[in-house]
Tab-separated table of C-alpha atoms in Angstrom:
chain	number	residue	atom	x	y	z
A	1	MET	CA	0.108	-0.005	-0.287
A	2	ALA	CA	2.854	2.613	0.292
A	3	HIS	CA	3.820	1.349	-3.310
A	4	ILE	CA	0.879	2.543	-3.807
A	5	SER	CA	-0.141	5.182	-2.515
A	6	GLY	CA	3.979	6.952	-3.199
A	7	ALA	CA	3.251	6.102	-6.405
A	8	VAL	CA	-0.145	8.307	-6.822
A	9	GLY	CA	1.025	11.003	-4.758
A	10	HIS	CA	-1.209	13.761	-4.017
A	11	GLY	CA	-4.365	14.914	-6.526
A	12	THR	CA	-7.143	13.704	-7.457
A	13	VAL	CA	-7.294	10.107	-7.919
A	14	VAL	CA	-9.938	7.648	-9.755
A	15	ASP	CA	-10.030	4.299	-8.613
A	16	VAL	CA	-11.100	1.494	-11.378
A	17	GLY	CA	-11.528	-1.349	-10.527
A	18	ALA	CA	-12.276	-0.330	-7.474
A	19	GLY	CA	-13.826	-3.963	-5.950
A	20	THR	CA	-14.630	-3.036	-2.177
A	21	GLY	CA	-12.154	-0.263	-1.724
A	22	SER	CA	-8.989	-2.205	0.074
A	23	TYR	CA	-6.347	-0.696	-2.053
A	24	GLU	CA	-7.525	3.144	-2.574
A	25	PRO	CA	-5.061	6.074	-0.771
A	26	GLU	CA	-6.611	7.812	2.503
A	27	GLY	CA	-7.407	11.216	1.876
A	28	SER	CA	-7.011	11.476	-1.803
A	29	THR	CA	-10.035	9.450	-3.695
A	30	VAL	CA	-12.854	11.102	-5.178
A	31	LEU	CA	-14.190	8.676	-7.569
A	32	ALA	CA	-14.993	4.557	-6.856
A	33	VAL	CA	-15.883	3.209	-10.642
A	34	GLU	CA	-16.971	-0.651	-9.923
A	35	PRO	CA	-18.948	-2.693	-12.870
A	36	SER	CA	-19.663	-5.364	-9.683
A	37	ARG	CA	-23.168	-4.694	-7.354
A	38	ARG	CA	-21.969	-7.442	-4.800
A	39	MET	CA	-19.020	-5.449	-4.291
A	40	LEU	CA	-20.411	-2.254	-4.155
A	41	ALA	CA	-22.644	-2.708	-2.093
A	42	GLN	CA	-19.705	-4.309	0.115
A	43	ARG	CA	-17.798	-0.605	0.596
A	44	ILE	CA	-17.740	1.426	3.887
A	45	GLY	CA	-16.699	4.692	3.607
A	46	PRO	CA	-17.671	8.053	1.980
A	47	VAL	CA	-16.147	8.025	-1.163
A	48	PRO	CA	-18.489	7.822	-3.778
A	49	ALA	CA	-18.127	5.152	-6.596
A	50	VAL	CA	-20.774	4.785	-9.622
A	51	GLN	CA	-21.204	1.501	-11.244
A	52	ALA	CA	-19.342	1.601	-14.576
A	53	VAL	CA	-16.733	-0.472	-16.207
A	54	ALA	CA	-12.919	0.278	-17.269
A	55	GLU	CA	-13.649	0.041	-21.195
A	56	HIS	CA	-16.143	3.718	-21.346
A	57	LEU	CA	-15.314	5.648	-17.956
A	58	PRO	CA	-18.755	7.808	-17.305
A	59	LEU	CA	-15.405	10.954	-17.497
A	60	ARG	CA	-14.388	13.880	-19.332
A	61	ASP	CA	-10.991	14.033	-20.341
A	62	ARG	CA	-7.990	14.619	-17.861
A	63	ALA	CA	-10.930	14.674	-14.773
A	64	ALA	CA	-8.455	13.688	-12.887
A	65	ASP	CA	-4.889	13.859	-11.762
A	66	VAL	CA	-3.886	10.336	-10.691
A	67	THR	CA	-6.406	6.617	-12.405
A	68	LEU	CA	-5.367	3.582	-10.586
A	69	ALA	CA	-6.215	0.552	-11.339
A	70	VAL	CA	-5.477	-2.486	-9.328
A	71	LEU	CA	-4.551	-6.194	-9.885
A	72	THR	CA	-8.121	-5.899	-12.105
A	73	VAL	CA	-7.040	-5.472	-15.620
A	74	HIS	CA	-6.748	-8.839	-17.176
A	75	HIS	CA	-10.163	-9.031	-15.637
A	76	TRP	CA	-11.312	-6.523	-18.444
A	77	ARG	CA	-13.162	-7.725	-21.519
A	78	ASP	CA	-11.238	-4.698	-23.658
A	79	TRP	CA	-7.665	-4.562	-21.530
A	80	ARG	CA	-6.842	-1.771	-24.954
A	81	ARG	CA	-9.227	0.376	-24.639
A	82	GLY	CA	-9.460	0.023	-20.766
A	83	LEU	CA	-6.613	2.007	-20.823
A	84	ALA	CA	-6.852	4.260	-23.618
A	85	GLU	CA	-9.776	5.180	-21.211
A	86	LEU	CA	-7.376	5.727	-18.093
A	87	ARG	CA	-4.826	7.605	-20.270
A	88	ARG	CA	-7.927	9.611	-21.338
A	89	THR	CA	-8.973	10.649	-18.509
A	90	SER	CA	-6.592	11.106	-15.777
A	91	HIS	CA	-3.041	13.485	-15.675
A	92	ARG	CA	-0.582	10.558	-14.324
A	93	GLN	CA	-2.002	5.797	-14.525
A	94	VAL	CA	-0.582	4.158	-11.677
A	95	VAL	CA	-1.402	-0.015	-12.422
A	96	VAL	CA	-0.753	-2.385	-10.383
A	97	ALA	CA	-0.738	-5.470	-12.630
A	98	TYR	CA	1.383	-8.910	-12.526
A	99	GLU	CA	3.075	-10.965	-14.442
A	100	THR	CA	1.387	-13.504	-16.194
A	101	ASP	CA	4.204	-16.243	-17.112
A	102	LEU	CA	5.686	-16.361	-13.167
A	103	HIS	CA	2.557	-16.660	-12.268
A	104	ALA	CA	2.083	-19.884	-14.809
A	105	GLU	CA	5.398	-21.117	-13.081
A	106	PHE	CA	4.016	-20.830	-10.007
A	107	TRP	CA	4.543	-24.540	-7.683
A	108	LEU	CA	0.946	-24.508	-7.402
A	109	THR	CA	0.515	-24.006	-11.305
A	110	ARG	CA	3.302	-26.116	-11.755
A	111	ASP	CA	3.065	-28.914	-9.375
A	112	TYR	CA	-0.474	-29.172	-9.111
A	113	VAL	CA	-2.744	-27.079	-10.987
A	114	PRO	CA	-1.176	-27.227	-14.391
A	115	GLU	CA	-4.578	-26.274	-15.835
A	116	VAL	CA	-3.997	-22.188	-14.650
A	117	ALA	CA	-1.176	-21.742	-16.834
A	118	GLU	CA	-3.648	-22.032	-19.745
A	119	LEU	CA	-5.901	-19.059	-18.019
A	120	GLU	CA	-3.093	-17.024	-17.306
A	121	ALA	CA	-1.819	-17.086	-20.950
A	122	SER	CA	-4.940	-15.776	-22.239
A	123	ARG	CA	-4.741	-12.490	-19.206
A	124	PRO	CA	-2.236	-9.344	-20.263
A	125	SER	CA	1.016	-9.577	-18.409
A	126	ALA	CA	2.374	-7.010	-16.768
A	127	THR	CA	4.804	-6.277	-19.515
A	128	ASP	CA	2.696	-6.279	-21.970
A	129	ILE	CA	0.122	-3.659	-19.981
A	130	ALA	CA	3.329	-1.852	-19.393
A	131	ASP	CA	4.211	-1.661	-23.155
A	132	GLU	CA	0.275	0.203	-23.722
A	133	LEU	CA	0.132	2.040	-21.578
A	134	GLY	CA	3.981	4.370	-22.899
A	135	ALA	CA	4.772	3.439	-19.143
A	136	ASP	CA	7.990	5.644	-17.864
A	137	ALA	CA	8.735	3.031	-14.477
A	138	VAL	CA	8.381	-0.558	-13.859
A	139	THR	CA	9.147	-1.562	-9.908
A	140	VAL	CA	8.602	-4.902	-8.734
A	141	LEU	CA	6.361	-5.587	-5.433
A	142	PRO	CA	7.743	-8.334	-3.271
A	143	VAL	CA	5.007	-10.531	-1.881
A	144	PRO	CA	6.567	-11.173	2.108
A	145	TRP	CA	5.295	-14.419	3.815
A	146	ASP	CA	2.269	-13.301	5.913
A	147	PHE	CA	1.285	-11.578	2.938
A	148	ALA	CA	-2.929	-10.743	4.223
A	149	ASP	CA	-4.481	-10.230	0.798
A	150	GLY	CA	-5.481	-13.274	-0.870
A	151	VAL	CA	-4.239	-12.791	-3.856
A	152	PHE	CA	-2.895	-16.692	-5.741
A	153	PRO	CA	0.356	-17.300	-4.807
A	154	ALA	CA	0.472	-15.259	-1.365
A	155	HIS	CA	0.470	-18.645	0.411
A	156	TRP	CA	3.569	-19.634	-1.472
A	157	ARG	CA	5.569	-20.302	2.499
A	158	ARG	CA	2.007	-20.808	3.567
A	159	PRO	CA	0.925	-23.687	1.563
A	160	GLU	CA	-2.305	-25.266	4.241
A	161	GLY	CA	-3.527	-22.288	2.985
A	162	TYR	CA	-5.102	-23.472	-0.530
A	163	LEU	CA	-6.652	-26.480	1.610
A	164	ASP	CA	-9.203	-23.844	2.368
A	165	ALA	CA	-12.077	-23.487	0.205
A	166	GLY	CA	-12.918	-20.267	1.363
A	167	VAL	CA	-9.111	-18.908	0.339
A	168	ARG	CA	-9.727	-20.679	-3.062
A	169	ARG	CA	-12.483	-18.700	-4.007
A	170	ASN	CA	-10.566	-15.874	-3.598
A	171	CYS	CA	-8.409	-16.404	-5.730
A	172	SER	CA	-9.722	-15.850	-9.392
A	173	ALA	CA	-7.318	-17.220	-10.837
A	174	LEU	CA	-8.426	-21.290	-8.834
A	175	ALA	CA	-11.968	-19.858	-8.931
A	176	GLN	CA	-11.341	-19.676	-13.087
A	177	THR	CA	-10.369	-22.888	-13.264
A	178	ASP	CA	-12.080	-26.203	-14.136
A	179	PRO	CA	-12.902	-27.299	-11.064
A	180	THR	CA	-12.517	-30.776	-11.251
A	181	ALA	CA	-8.808	-29.880	-12.328
A	182	VAL	CA	-8.181	-28.092	-8.989
A	183	ALA	CA	-10.016	-30.032	-6.898
A	184	ARG	CA	-7.811	-33.150	-8.198
A	185	GLY	CA	-4.765	-31.003	-7.854
A	186	VAL	CA	-5.700	-29.571	-3.886
A	187	GLU	CA	-5.826	-33.177	-3.553
A	188	ARG	CA	-1.632	-33.920	-4.049
A	189	LEU	CA	-1.186	-31.376	-2.309
A	190	ARG	CA	-3.024	-32.540	0.924
A	191	GLU	CA	-1.270	-35.927	0.678
A	192	ASP	CA	2.343	-34.144	-0.633
A	193	LEU	CA	1.900	-31.695	3.341
A	194	ALA	CA	0.814	-35.310	4.902
A	195	SER	CA	4.002	-36.989	3.986
A	196	GLY	CA	6.831	-34.337	4.173
A	197	ARG	CA	7.095	-34.131	0.839
A	198	TRP	CA	5.949	-30.723	-0.620
A	199	TYR	CA	8.647	-29.114	2.619
A	200	GLU	CA	11.481	-31.438	0.756
A	201	ARG	CA	10.867	-29.792	-2.478
A	202	HIS	CA	9.834	-26.339	-1.381
A	203	SER	CA	12.977	-25.924	1.584
A	204	ASP	CA	14.266	-23.146	0.128
A	205	LEU	CA	11.291	-21.081	0.464
A	206	LEU	CA	10.570	-21.613	4.360
A	207	THR	CA	13.277	-19.577	5.317
A	208	ARG	CA	12.611	-16.700	2.881
A	209	GLU	CA	10.658	-13.686	3.929
A	210	GLU	CA	9.426	-11.986	0.256
A	211	LEU	CA	9.057	-13.914	-2.754
A	212	ASP	CA	8.799	-11.627	-6.313
A	213	VAL	CA	6.134	-13.795	-7.233
A	214	GLY	CA	5.459	-11.209	-10.549
A	215	PHE	CA	3.580	-8.681	-8.978
A	216	ARG	CA	4.471	-4.665	-10.356
A	217	LEU	CA	3.350	-1.195	-9.740
A	218	VAL	CA	3.298	-0.141	-13.637
A	219	THR	CA	3.380	4.442	-13.365
A	220	ARG	CA	2.784	6.661	-16.597
A	221	GLY	CA	3.180	10.595	-15.738
A	222	ARG	CA	4.717	12.500	-12.805
A	223	PRO	CA	3.095	12.552	-9.333
A	224	ARG	CA	2.369	16.196	-8.304
């Protein structure tokens, strides 16, 4: 969050694909844009929100200092058009995305649910987004071992987390993959944890405090 707040700087911010507002910098967000009524209903706080999609932002040209998009571009139907809308409606763009090839190579994908790699191949990577946006900077965002957000590789050092159905439902990579394939992979993981095989294979991870699992902070324009 500190990286995001620092990249956003000061000024008016529109949070695109805002969800429940977990990554909105305090004191600067003036409008949240979210297509899901369910997500909008879960929002708490004074920030006004509108139901709309990234590809058709209900804003005039250069309406905001910054448009912010956190882990949402890979869900857009037309991600290139959405990025064009970010550029049209703001002076600066801040996007958190991820390198899809690193998610495809993640141990849970590689060893247990290889079908996730097919899904990732259909999504834009952080490099694709940076190139399309004409980014000025791309910053690596390592994930700490005890990361509280439930993003797909968040449990890289806590494999038992993936046995929890609630954790899996909150990971779009798993929620959007064939349930039969996910169930089969989870059962193999359960067996490997019980036998200790997982810990033998991944002993190098057990002493690490953070890991680059692909997340990137992509920025275009200078903070005001």
